[in-house]
Amino acid sequence: MAYEPVVGLEVHVQLKTVSKMFCGCTTEFGGAPNSHTCPVCLGFPGTLPVLNRRALVEAIRVALAVGCKVSDKVKFHRKNYFYPDLPKDYQISQYDEPLSENGHLKIKTGGGEKTIRIKRVHMEEDAGKLIHEEGGDSSFVDFNRSGMPLLEIVSEPDINSPEEAYQYLTDLKLLLRYLDVSDCDMEKGSLRCDANISIRKKGETGLGTKAEVKNMNSFKAVKSALEFEFERQSKCLETGERIVQETRLWNPDKGITASMRSKEEAHDYRYFPEPDLVPFTLQGDLVDEERKNLPELPEARKGRFIGALGLSGYDAEVLVQDKATADYFEECVKFYNKPKIISNWLMGDVSAYLNSKNLSAGDSKLKPQGLAGLLKEVDSGKISGKMAKDIIIEMLDTGKGAAAIISEKGLSQISDTGELEKFAEETIAENAKTAEDFLKGKDNALMFLVGQVMKKTKGKANPAVVNKILRDKLSKK
Ligand SMILES: [Zn+2]
């Protein structure tokens, strides 16, 4: 392909505060329409906004985690435009002096690691929501979302494929989850993404005319919309059609983007400083405090899983991709110090079960201590690895302990050598030819004999013990 896409992403994240950005209304999702409102978020004349300190702190945490320089000044602007879901006819946002600038996010691509620069991270408030009557000609407005605290994270146009866009969003979401500043639930609208895309000939460095694509409600939709736009703009260039700067809406049913309106420029919004929120300077060491309080982030955690716990790069990568699973894993290691074995069980049987029930590791009835208990039973020889695979399903279903299930079902493995010796002698007598084959050097023959003893004990024998007994008895022949 002679062209390459040039993409910048604007991600809106709803912060996880208890109350809205500038008033005391709840941020709880849902509720009867307009029940989570007050004169401030309804834009009544004479009301005054007050900045939510928690929202500011969470914004600073995100800015620091993506390596942005945090400004010591906090200043808000009014972004003026009319829309029926915007009661004040302006949105309080940040403009020429955003909270933070010049960060970056490292993403994994097919060709290795790539750094996507982050232009700015700033705070703003959300608008309400229009609900269009189905089949009718009325629209309703719900202001419950009006004034919700948002963070806008704007990337530089460093993304050069739909896959990179998908990866950037995935890695950014993971980071936000680790910071615990948003539930990042796209279905509830707490994570939204708009994409700016233009194309250029490969090897060129200039930027073409961009289209802004909106209305994508999953990372997959972002990828599909960018694939479509890339094709569309490539065709325009080939046929000599002019690409216009515009906002386009993604239509998931048709799999296309369609022109919505010509794109506004910043000056269309007549930004001016918000007179009701006086600019202020961040006092003392708030930013340094938050820097110190940042949790261990995914990359660092992955490095520790490899370095200190001896996991493979692949295992560590899979575990850190889901914070709940990684937390579960670490908790488990506290009770059973064989990280590799725990990771095998988590990535195998446990995650297969949880995925099938659409559960997170944190919601599992099988607690880390329970999994550790089961693995200890295997180590002690009381049950086989194969038995453990059945027992773990019951533990996941019921939350019962391994020991209880083993005794209830009489499942424990026979490790009593006296009992096993009897079975071994019987087996050798019944399979004289195979026994002879083993003595002549056929190692496979022993496997067969072990299998026969397992059969006699209905799978309850400890295979390692059976193996040893058979070898001892045969060597004496
Ligand atoms: Zn309110």
CSV table of C-alpha atoms and ligand atoms in Angstrom, one decimal:
chain,number,residue,atom,x,y,z
A,1,MET,CA,0.0,0.0,0.0
A,2,ALA,CA,1.4,3.4,-1.0
A,3,TYR,CA,-0.4,5.3,1.8
A,4,GLU,CA,-0.3,5.1,5.6
A,5,PRO,CA,-2.9,6.4,8.1
A,6,VAL,CA,-2.0,9.0,10.6
A,7,VAL,CA,-4.2,8.8,13.7
A,8,GLY,CA,-4.5,10.8,16.9
A,9,LEU,CA,-6.9,9.7,19.6
A,10,GLU,CA,-8.9,11.7,22.1
A,11,VAL,CA,-10.0,9.6,25.0
A,12,HIS,CA,-12.6,10.8,27.5
A,13,VAL,CA,-12.5,9.0,30.8
A,14,GLN,CA,-15.1,9.4,33.5
A,15,LEU,CA,-13.3,9.7,36.8
A,16,LYS,CA,-14.4,7.5,39.8
A,17,THR,CA,-15.4,10.2,42.2
A,18,VAL,CA,-18.4,10.1,44.5
A,19,SER,CA,-19.8,13.4,43.4
A,20,LYS,CA,-19.8,15.5,40.2
A,21,MET,CA,-17.0,17.8,39.0
A,22,PHE,CA,-18.5,21.1,40.3
A,23,CYS,CA,-21.4,20.2,42.6
A,24,GLY,CA,-22.4,17.6,45.2
A,25,CYS,CA,-24.6,15.4,43.0
A,26,THR,CA,-24.0,11.7,42.9
A,27,THR,CA,-22.0,10.2,40.1
A,28,GLU,CA,-23.9,6.9,40.4
A,29,PHE,CA,-24.9,5.4,37.1
A,30,GLY,CA,-28.6,5.2,36.1
A,31,GLY,CA,-31.3,6.6,38.4
A,32,ALA,CA,-34.6,8.1,37.2
A,33,PRO,CA,-34.0,10.8,34.6
A,34,ASN,CA,-32.9,14.1,36.1
A,35,SER,CA,-32.9,12.8,39.7
A,36,HIS,CA,-29.2,13.3,40.1
A,37,THR,CA,-29.2,17.0,39.5
A,38,CYS,CA,-29.1,20.3,41.3
A,39,PRO,CA,-29.2,24.0,40.3
A,40,VAL,CA,-25.4,23.9,39.6
A,41,CYS,CA,-25.3,21.0,37.1
A,42,LEU,CA,-28.7,22.2,35.6
A,43,GLY,CA,-27.0,25.6,34.9
A,44,PHE,CA,-29.4,27.8,36.9
A,45,PRO,CA,-28.4,31.5,36.8
A,46,GLY,CA,-26.6,32.6,39.9
A,47,THR,CA,-25.2,29.3,40.9
A,48,LEU,CA,-21.5,28.8,41.4
A,49,PRO,CA,-19.3,25.8,40.6
A,50,VAL,CA,-16.8,24.4,43.2
A,51,LEU,CA,-14.0,22.2,42.0
A,52,ASN,CA,-14.1,18.6,43.3
A,53,ARG,CA,-10.7,18.0,45.0
A,54,ARG,CA,-10.8,14.2,44.4
A,55,ALA,CA,-11.3,14.7,40.6
A,56,LEU,CA,-8.2,17.0,40.6
A,57,VAL,CA,-6.2,14.4,42.5
A,58,GLU,CA,-7.2,11.6,40.1
A,59,ALA,CA,-6.4,13.8,37.1
A,60,ILE,CA,-3.0,14.4,38.5
A,61,ARG,CA,-2.4,10.7,39.0
A,62,VAL,CA,-3.3,9.9,35.4
A,63,ALA,CA,-1.1,12.8,34.2
A,64,LEU,CA,1.9,11.5,36.2
A,65,ALA,CA,1.4,7.9,35.1
A,66,VAL,CA,1.7,8.9,31.5
A,67,GLY,CA,4.7,10.9,32.2
A,68,CYS,CA,3.1,14.3,31.7
A,69,LYS,CA,4.5,17.5,33.2
A,70,VAL,CA,1.9,18.7,35.6
A,71,SER,CA,1.3,22.5,35.5
A,72,ASP,CA,1.4,24.2,38.9
A,73,LYS,CA,-1.5,26.4,37.8
A,74,VAL,CA,-5.1,25.2,37.5
A,75,LYS,CA,-7.2,27.2,35.1
A,76,PHE,CA,-10.6,26.6,33.5
A,77,HIS,CA,-12.2,27.9,30.4
A,78,ARG,CA,-15.7,28.1,29.0
A,79,LYS,CA,-16.2,26.2,25.7
A,80,ASN,CA,-19.3,27.8,24.2
A,81,TYR,CA,-21.7,26.0,22.0
A,82,PHE,CA,-25.4,25.3,21.9
A,83,TYR,CA,-26.8,21.8,22.2
A,84,PRO,CA,-30.0,20.8,24.0
A,85,ASP,CA,-28.1,18.6,26.4
A,86,LEU,CA,-25.9,21.4,27.6
A,87,PRO,CA,-28.0,23.6,30.0
A,88,LYS,CA,-25.5,26.4,30.4
A,89,ASP,CA,-24.7,26.6,26.7
A,90,TYR,CA,-21.1,26.1,27.6
A,91,GLN,CA,-19.0,23.4,29.0
A,92,ILE,CA,-16.3,24.1,31.6
A,93,SER,CA,-13.1,22.7,30.2
A,94,GLN,CA,-9.4,23.6,30.0
A,95,TYR,CA,-7.9,25.4,27.1
A,96,ASP,CA,-4.6,27.2,26.8
A,97,GLU,CA,-3.2,26.0,30.1
A,98,PRO,CA,-4.2,22.4,30.5
A,99,LEU,CA,-3.5,20.5,33.7
A,100,SER,CA,-0.6,18.7,32.1
A,101,GLU,CA,1.3,18.2,28.8
A,102,ASN,CA,4.0,16.2,27.0
A,103,GLY,CA,3.6,12.7,28.2
A,104,HIS,CA,3.8,9.4,26.4
A,105,LEU,CA,2.5,5.8,26.4
A,106,LYS,CA,4.6,2.8,25.3
A,107,ILE,CA,2.6,0.3,23.4
A,108,LYS,CA,3.4,-3.2,22.0
A,109,THR,CA,3.2,-3.5,18.2
A,110,GLY,CA,4.0,-6.3,15.8
A,111,GLY,CA,7.4,-4.6,15.2
A,112,GLY,CA,8.2,-4.2,18.9
A,113,GLU,CA,7.6,-1.4,21.4
A,114,LYS,CA,6.4,2.0,20.1
A,115,THR,CA,6.1,5.3,22.0
A,116,ILE,CA,2.9,7.3,21.4
A,117,ARG,CA,3.3,10.9,22.6
A,118,ILE,CA,0.5,12.3,24.7
A,119,LYS,CA,-0.1,15.9,24.0
A,120,ARG,CA,-2.2,16.8,27.0
A,121,VAL,CA,-4.4,15.5,29.8
A,122,HIS,CA,-7.0,18.0,31.0
A,123,MET,CA,-10.2,18.1,33.1
A,124,GLU,CA,-13.6,19.0,31.9
A,125,GLU,CA,-17.3,18.3,32.7
A,126,ASP,CA,-19.7,16.0,30.8
A,127,ALA,CA,-22.9,17.1,29.1
A,128,GLY,CA,-26.4,15.5,29.6
A,129,LYS,CA,-27.9,13.0,27.4
A,130,LEU,CA,-30.7,13.2,24.7
A,131,ILE,CA,-33.1,10.3,24.4
A,132,HIS,CA,-35.0,10.2,21.1
A,133,GLU,CA,-38.4,8.6,21.3
A,134,GLU,CA,-38.5,5.5,19.3
A,135,GLY,CA,-40.9,5.7,16.4
A,136,GLY,CA,-42.1,9.1,17.7
A,137,ASP,CA,-41.1,12.7,17.0
A,138,SER,CA,-40.1,13.7,20.6
A,139,SER,CA,-36.7,13.9,22.3
A,140,PHE,CA,-36.1,13.9,26.0
A,141,VAL,CA,-33.2,15.2,28.0
A,142,ASP,CA,-31.6,13.6,31.0
A,143,PHE,CA,-29.2,15.7,32.9
A,144,ASN,CA,-28.0,13.0,35.3
A,145,ARG,CA,-24.7,12.9,33.4
A,146,SER,CA,-24.4,16.7,33.2
A,147,GLY,CA,-21.3,17.8,35.2
A,148,MET,CA,-19.8,14.3,35.6
A,149,PRO,CA,-16.0,14.6,36.0
A,150,LEU,CA,-14.1,13.8,32.8
A,151,LEU,CA,-10.5,13.6,31.8
A,152,GLU,CA,-9.6,14.1,28.2
A,153,ILE,CA,-6.4,12.4,27.1
A,154,VAL,CA,-5.2,13.6,23.7
A,155,SER,CA,-2.5,11.8,21.8
A,156,GLU,CA,-0.2,13.2,19.2
A,157,PRO,CA,-0.8,11.8,15.6
A,158,ASP,CA,1.8,9.0,16.2
A,159,ILE,CA,-0.5,6.1,15.5
A,160,ASN,CA,-0.1,4.6,12.1
A,161,SER,CA,-2.5,1.7,11.9
A,162,PRO,CA,-5.9,0.6,13.2
A,163,GLU,CA,-4.1,-2.2,15.1
A,164,GLU,CA,-1.9,0.4,16.9
A,165,ALA,CA,-5.0,2.4,17.8
A,166,TYR,CA,-6.5,-0.7,19.3
A,167,GLN,CA,-3.3,-1.4,21.3
A,168,TYR,CA,-3.0,2.1,22.5
A,169,LEU,CA,-6.6,2.0,23.8
A,170,THR,CA,-6.0,-1.4,25.4
A,171,ASP,CA,-2.8,-0.3,27.2
A,172,LEU,CA,-4.3,3.1,28.3
A,173,LYS,CA,-7.3,1.3,29.7
A,174,LEU,CA,-5.1,-1.1,31.6
A,175,LEU,CA,-3.1,1.8,33.1
A,176,LEU,CA,-6.4,3.6,34.2
A,177,ARG,CA,-7.5,0.3,35.8
A,178,TYR,CA,-4.3,0.0,37.7
A,179,LEU,CA,-4.6,3.6,38.9
A,180,ASP,CA,-8.2,2.9,40.0
A,181,VAL,CA,-9.5,6.2,38.7
A,182,SER,CA,-12.2,5.0,36.4
A,183,ASP,CA,-14.3,1.9,35.9
A,184,CYS,CA,-13.5,2.3,32.1
A,185,ASP,CA,-16.8,0.8,31.2
A,186,MET,CA,-17.5,1.7,27.6
A,187,GLU,CA,-21.1,0.5,27.8
A,188,LYS,CA,-21.9,3.0,30.6
A,189,GLY,CA,-20.0,5.7,28.6
A,190,SER,CA,-17.2,6.0,31.2
A,191,LEU,CA,-14.6,5.5,28.5
A,192,ARG,CA,-15.2,7.1,25.1
A,193,CYS,CA,-12.9,7.7,22.1
A,194,ASP,CA,-12.9,10.0,19.1
A,195,ALA,CA,-10.3,9.5,16.4
A,196,ASN,CA,-8.7,12.0,14.1
A,197,ILE,CA,-7.4,10.4,10.9
A,198,SER,CA,-5.7,11.6,7.8
A,199,ILE,CA,-3.5,9.7,5.3
A,200,ARG,CA,-0.3,10.4,3.5
A,201,LYS,CA,2.1,8.7,1.2
A,202,LYS,CA,4.5,6.4,3.0
A,203,GLY,CA,7.7,8.1,3.8
A,204,GLU,CA,6.2,11.6,3.9
A,205,THR,CA,6.2,13.5,7.2
A,206,GLY,CA,3.5,16.2,6.6
A,207,LEU,CA,-0.1,15.8,7.7
A,208,GLY,CA,-3.1,15.6,5.3
A,209,THR,CA,-6.6,16.9,5.9
A,210,LYS,CA,-8.1,15.0,8.8
A,211,ALA,CA,-11.5,13.7,9.5
A,212,GLU,CA,-12.7,13.3,13.0
A,213,VAL,CA,-14.6,10.0,13.6
A,214,LYS,CA,-17.1,9.7,16.5
A,215,ASN,CA,-19.7,7.3,17.9
A,216,MET,CA,-17.5,4.3,18.3
A,217,ASN,CA,-18.6,2.4,21.4
A,218,SER,CA,-15.9,-0.3,21.6
A,219,PHE,CA,-12.2,-0.6,20.8
A,220,LYS,CA,-13.1,-3.0,18.0
A,221,ALA,CA,-15.4,-0.4,16.5
A,222,VAL,CA,-12.5,2.1,16.6
A,223,LYS,CA,-10.4,-0.3,14.7
A,224,SER,CA,-13.1,-1.0,12.1
A,225,ALA,CA,-14.0,2.7,11.7
A,226,LEU,CA,-10.3,3.5,11.1
A,227,GLU,CA,-10.0,0.7,8.6
A,228,PHE,CA,-13.0,2.0,6.7
A,229,GLU,CA,-11.7,5.6,6.8
A,230,PHE,CA,-8.3,4.6,5.6
A,231,GLU,CA,-9.8,2.9,2.6
A,232,ARG,CA,-12.2,5.8,1.9
A,233,GLN,CA,-9.5,8.5,2.1
A,234,SER,CA,-7.1,6.3,0.0
A,235,LYS,CA,-9.8,6.1,-2.7
A,236,CYS,CA,-10.3,9.9,-2.6
A,237,LEU,CA,-6.6,10.5,-3.2
A,238,GLU,CA,-6.5,8.0,-6.0
A,239,THR,CA,-9.5,9.5,-7.8
A,240,GLY,CA,-8.5,13.1,-7.1
A,241,GLU,CA,-11.5,13.8,-4.9
A,242,ARG,CA,-10.8,16.4,-2.3
A,243,ILE,CA,-10.8,15.3,1.4
A,244,VAL,CA,-12.7,17.7,3.5
A,245,GLN,CA,-12.1,18.5,7.2
A,246,GLU,CA,-15.2,17.2,8.8
A,247,THR,CA,-16.8,15.1,11.6
A,248,ARG,CA,-18.0,11.7,10.6
A,249,LEU,CA,-20.1,9.3,12.5
A,250,TRP,CA,-19.4,5.6,12.6
A,251,ASN,CA,-22.4,3.5,11.7
A,252,PRO,CA,-21.8,0.0,13.3
A,253,ASP,CA,-24.7,-1.6,11.5
A,254,LYS,CA,-23.6,-0.6,8.0
A,255,GLY,CA,-19.9,-0.7,8.8
A,256,ILE,CA,-19.3,2.8,7.4
A,257,THR,CA,-18.6,6.4,8.5
A,258,ALA,CA,-20.9,9.1,7.2
A,259,SER,CA,-20.4,12.9,7.2
A,260,MET,CA,-22.1,14.6,10.1
A,261,ARG,CA,-20.9,18.2,10.0
A,262,SER,CA,-17.9,20.2,9.0
A,263,LYS,CA,-15.4,20.1,11.8
A,264,GLU,CA,-15.2,23.1,14.2
A,265,GLU,CA,-12.0,24.9,14.8
A,266,ALA,CA,-11.1,25.9,18.3
A,267,HIS,CA,-12.0,29.5,17.6
A,268,ASP,CA,-15.5,28.5,16.8
A,269,TYR,CA,-16.1,27.8,20.5
A,270,ARG,CA,-15.1,31.4,21.6
A,271,TYR,CA,-13.2,30.0,24.6
A,272,PHE,CA,-12.8,32.4,27.5
A,273,PRO,CA,-11.6,32.1,31.1
A,274,GLU,CA,-14.3,30.7,33.4
A,275,PRO,CA,-14.9,33.7,35.6
A,276,ASP,CA,-16.6,31.6,38.3
A,277,LEU,CA,-13.5,29.5,38.9
A,278,VAL,CA,-10.6,31.7,39.7
A,279,PRO,CA,-7.3,30.2,38.5
A,280,PHE,CA,-5.2,28.9,41.4
A,281,THR,CA,-1.7,27.5,42.1
A,282,LEU,CA,-1.3,23.9,43.3
A,283,GLN,CA,-0.1,24.3,46.9
A,284,GLY,CA,2.7,22.6,48.6
A,285,ASP,CA,3.7,19.1,47.5
A,286,LEU,CA,0.4,17.7,46.3
A,287,VAL,CA,1.9,16.6,43.0
A,288,ASP,CA,5.0,15.1,44.7
A,289,GLU,CA,2.7,13.3,47.2
A,290,GLU,CA,0.7,11.8,44.3
A,291,ARG,CA,3.8,10.8,42.5
A,292,LYS,CA,4.9,8.9,45.6
A,293,ASN,CA,1.5,7.3,45.9
A,294,LEU,CA,1.3,5.9,42.4
A,295,PRO,CA,0.8,2.2,42.5
A,296,GLU,CA,3.0,-0.3,40.7
A,297,LEU,CA,2.1,0.0,37.0
A,298,PRO,CA,1.7,-2.9,34.6
A,299,GLU,CA,5.2,-2.7,33.0
A,300,ALA,CA,6.9,-2.7,36.4
A,301,ARG,CA,4.7,-5.5,37.7
A,302,LYS,CA,5.5,-7.6,34.7
A,303,GLY,CA,9.2,-7.1,35.2
A,304,ARG,CA,8.8,-8.1,38.9
A,305,PHE,CA,6.8,-11.3,38.0
A,306,ILE,CA,9.7,-12.3,35.7
A,307,GLY,CA,12.6,-11.2,37.8
A,308,ALA,CA,11.5,-12.0,41.4
A,309,LEU,CA,8.9,-14.7,40.8
A,310,GLY,CA,10.6,-16.5,37.9
A,311,LEU,CA,7.6,-16.4,35.5
A,312,SER,CA,8.2,-16.5,31.7
A,313,GLY,CA,7.7,-13.3,29.8
A,314,TYR,CA,4.6,-14.7,28.2
A,315,ASP,CA,3.0,-15.8,31.5
A,316,ALA,CA,3.8,-12.5,33.2
A,317,GLU,CA,2.3,-10.5,30.3
A,318,VAL,CA,-0.9,-12.5,30.3
A,319,LEU,CA,-1.3,-12.1,34.1
A,320,VAL,CA,-0.7,-8.4,34.3
A,321,GLN,CA,-3.2,-7.8,31.4
A,322,ASP,CA,-6.0,-8.2,34.0
A,323,LYS,CA,-5.4,-6.5,37.3
A,324,ALA,CA,-7.9,-8.7,39.2
A,325,THR,CA,-6.1,-11.9,38.0
A,326,ALA,CA,-2.6,-10.4,38.8
A,327,ASP,CA,-3.8,-9.5,42.3
A,328,TYR,CA,-5.3,-13.0,42.7
A,329,PHE,CA,-2.0,-14.5,41.6
A,330,GLU,CA,0.0,-12.5,44.1
A,331,GLU,CA,-2.3,-13.4,46.9
A,332,CYS,CA,-2.0,-17.0,46.1
A,333,VAL,CA,1.8,-16.9,46.1
A,334,LYS,CA,1.6,-15.8,49.7
A,335,PHE,CA,0.0,-19.1,50.7
A,336,TYR,CA,1.8,-21.4,48.2
A,337,ASN,CA,5.3,-20.4,47.1
A,338,LYS,CA,5.4,-22.0,43.6
A,339,PRO,CA,4.5,-19.1,41.3
A,340,LYS,CA,4.9,-21.0,38.0
A,341,ILE,CA,2.4,-23.8,39.2
A,342,ILE,CA,-0.1,-21.2,40.3
A,343,SER,CA,0.2,-19.3,37.0
A,344,ASN,CA,-0.4,-22.5,35.1
A,345,TRP,CA,-3.6,-23.2,37.0
A,346,LEU,CA,-4.8,-19.6,36.8
A,347,MET,CA,-4.2,-19.4,33.1
A,348,GLY,CA,-5.6,-22.8,32.4
A,349,ASP,CA,-8.5,-24.4,34.4
A,350,VAL,CA,-9.4,-21.3,36.5
A,351,SER,CA,-9.6,-18.8,33.7
A,352,ALA,CA,-11.4,-21.2,31.4
A,353,TYR,CA,-14.0,-21.6,34.1
A,354,LEU,CA,-14.3,-17.9,34.9
A,355,ASN,CA,-14.5,-17.0,31.2
A,356,SER,CA,-17.3,-19.4,30.6
A,357,LYS,CA,-19.3,-17.8,33.5
A,358,ASN,CA,-18.2,-14.3,32.5
A,359,LEU,CA,-16.7,-13.8,36.0
A,360,SER,CA,-13.6,-11.8,37.1
A,361,ALA,CA,-11.0,-13.5,39.3
A,362,GLY,CA,-12.0,-11.2,42.1
A,363,ASP,CA,-15.6,-12.5,42.0
A,364,SER,CA,-14.5,-16.2,42.1
A,365,LYS,CA,-15.9,-18.4,44.8
A,366,LEU,CA,-12.5,-20.1,44.8
A,367,LYS,CA,-10.3,-17.8,46.9
A,368,PRO,CA,-6.5,-17.6,46.6
A,369,GLN,CA,-6.1,-19.5,49.9
A,370,GLY,CA,-8.4,-22.3,48.5
A,371,LEU,CA,-6.4,-22.7,45.4
A,372,ALA,CA,-3.2,-22.8,47.4
A,373,GLY,CA,-4.8,-25.5,49.6
A,374,LEU,CA,-5.7,-27.7,46.6
A,375,LEU,CA,-2.1,-27.4,45.2
A,376,LYS,CA,-0.7,-28.4,48.6
A,377,GLU,CA,-2.9,-31.6,48.5
A,378,VAL,CA,-1.4,-32.5,45.2
A,379,ASP,CA,2.1,-31.9,46.5
A,380,SER,CA,1.5,-34.1,49.5
A,381,GLY,CA,0.5,-36.9,47.2
A,382,LYS,CA,-3.0,-37.1,48.7
A,383,ILE,CA,-4.5,-36.5,45.3
A,384,SER,CA,-3.2,-36.6,41.7
A,385,GLY,CA,-3.0,-33.7,39.4
A,386,LYS,CA,-5.8,-35.3,37.4
A,387,MET,CA,-8.1,-35.5,40.5
A,388,ALA,CA,-7.3,-31.9,41.2
A,389,LYS,CA,-8.7,-30.9,37.9
A,390,ASP,CA,-12.1,-32.3,38.8
A,391,ILE,CA,-12.0,-31.0,42.4
A,392,ILE,CA,-11.2,-27.5,41.3
A,393,ILE,CA,-14.4,-27.3,39.3
A,394,GLU,CA,-16.4,-28.1,42.4
A,395,MET,CA,-14.4,-25.6,44.4
A,396,LEU,CA,-15.1,-23.0,41.7
A,397,ASP,CA,-18.8,-23.9,41.7
A,398,THR,CA,-19.3,-24.1,45.5
A,399,GLY,CA,-16.4,-22.3,47.2
A,400,LYS,CA,-15.8,-25.5,49.3
A,401,GLY,CA,-12.3,-26.3,50.5
A,402,ALA,CA,-10.3,-29.0,48.8
A,403,ALA,CA,-9.9,-31.1,52.0
A,404,ALA,CA,-13.7,-31.1,52.5
A,405,ILE,CA,-14.4,-32.3,48.9
A,406,ILE,CA,-11.7,-35.0,49.1
A,407,SER,CA,-13.1,-36.5,52.3
A,408,GLU,CA,-16.7,-36.2,51.2
A,409,LYS,CA,-16.1,-38.0,48.0
A,410,GLY,CA,-13.5,-40.4,49.3
A,411,LEU,CA,-11.3,-39.2,46.6
A,412,SER,CA,-7.9,-39.4,48.3
A,413,GLN,CA,-5.2,-41.1,46.4
A,414,ILE,CA,-3.9,-44.4,47.7
A,415,SER,CA,-0.3,-43.8,48.7
A,416,ASP,CA,-0.3,-46.6,51.3
A,417,THR,CA,2.5,-48.8,49.9
A,418,GLY,CA,1.2,-52.0,51.5
A,419,GLU,CA,-2.1,-51.8,49.6
A,420,LEU,CA,-0.3,-50.8,46.4
A,421,GLU,CA,2.2,-53.6,46.7
A,422,LYS,CA,-0.6,-56.1,46.6
A,423,PHE,CA,-2.0,-54.6,43.4
A,424,ALA,CA,1.5,-54.4,41.9
A,425,GLU,CA,2.2,-58.1,42.5
A,426,GLU,CA,-1.1,-59.1,41.0
A,427,THR,CA,-0.4,-56.9,37.9
A,428,ILE,CA,3.1,-58.4,37.4
A,429,ALA,CA,1.6,-61.9,37.7
A,430,GLU,CA,-1.1,-61.2,35.2
A,431,ASN,CA,1.3,-59.5,32.7
A,432,ALA,CA,4.3,-61.7,32.8
A,433,LYS,CA,5.3,-61.0,29.2
A,434,THR,CA,5.2,-57.3,29.6
A,435,ALA,CA,7.2,-57.6,32.8
A,436,GLU,CA,9.8,-59.5,30.9
A,437,ASP,CA,9.9,-56.9,28.2
A,438,PHE,CA,10.7,-54.2,30.8
A,439,LEU,CA,13.6,-56.3,32.1
A,440,LYS,CA,14.9,-56.6,28.6
A,441,GLY,CA,15.1,-52.8,28.5
A,442,LYS,CA,11.7,-51.7,27.1
A,443,ASP,CA,10.8,-48.7,29.3
A,444,ASN,CA,7.4,-48.3,27.8
A,445,ALA,CA,6.4,-51.7,29.2
A,446,LEU,CA,6.6,-50.1,32.7
A,447,MET,CA,4.1,-47.4,31.7
A,448,PHE,CA,1.7,-50.1,30.7
A,449,LEU,CA,2.0,-51.8,34.1
A,450,VAL,CA,1.5,-48.6,35.9
A,451,GLY,CA,-1.6,-48.0,33.9
A,452,GLN,CA,-2.9,-51.5,34.9
A,453,VAL,CA,-2.4,-50.7,38.6
A,454,MET,CA,-4.2,-47.4,38.2
A,455,LYS,CA,-7.1,-49.2,36.6
A,456,LYS,CA,-7.3,-51.7,39.5
A,457,THR,CA,-7.4,-48.8,42.0
A,458,LYS,CA,-9.9,-46.9,39.8
A,459,GLY,CA,-7.4,-44.1,39.3
A,460,LYS,CA,-6.9,-43.5,43.0
A,461,ALA,CA,-3.3,-44.8,43.2
A,462,ASN,CA,-0.4,-42.3,43.4
A,463,PRO,CA,1.3,-43.0,40.0
A,464,ALA,CA,4.7,-42.0,41.3
A,465,VAL,CA,4.5,-44.4,44.2
A,466,VAL,CA,3.2,-47.2,41.9
A,467,ASN,CA,6.1,-46.6,39.5
A,468,LYS,CA,8.6,-46.9,42.3
A,469,ILE,CA,7.0,-50.1,43.7
A,470,LEU,CA,6.9,-51.8,40.3
A,471,ARG,CA,10.5,-50.9,39.6
A,472,ASP,CA,11.6,-52.3,43.0
A,473,LYS,CA,9.6,-55.6,42.5
A,474,LEU,CA,10.8,-56.1,38.9
A,475,SER,CA,14.4,-55.4,39.7
A,476,LYS,CA,14.3,-58.2,42.3
A,477,LYS,CA,13.3,-60.7,39.7
B,1,ZN,ZN,-25.5,18.9,40.6
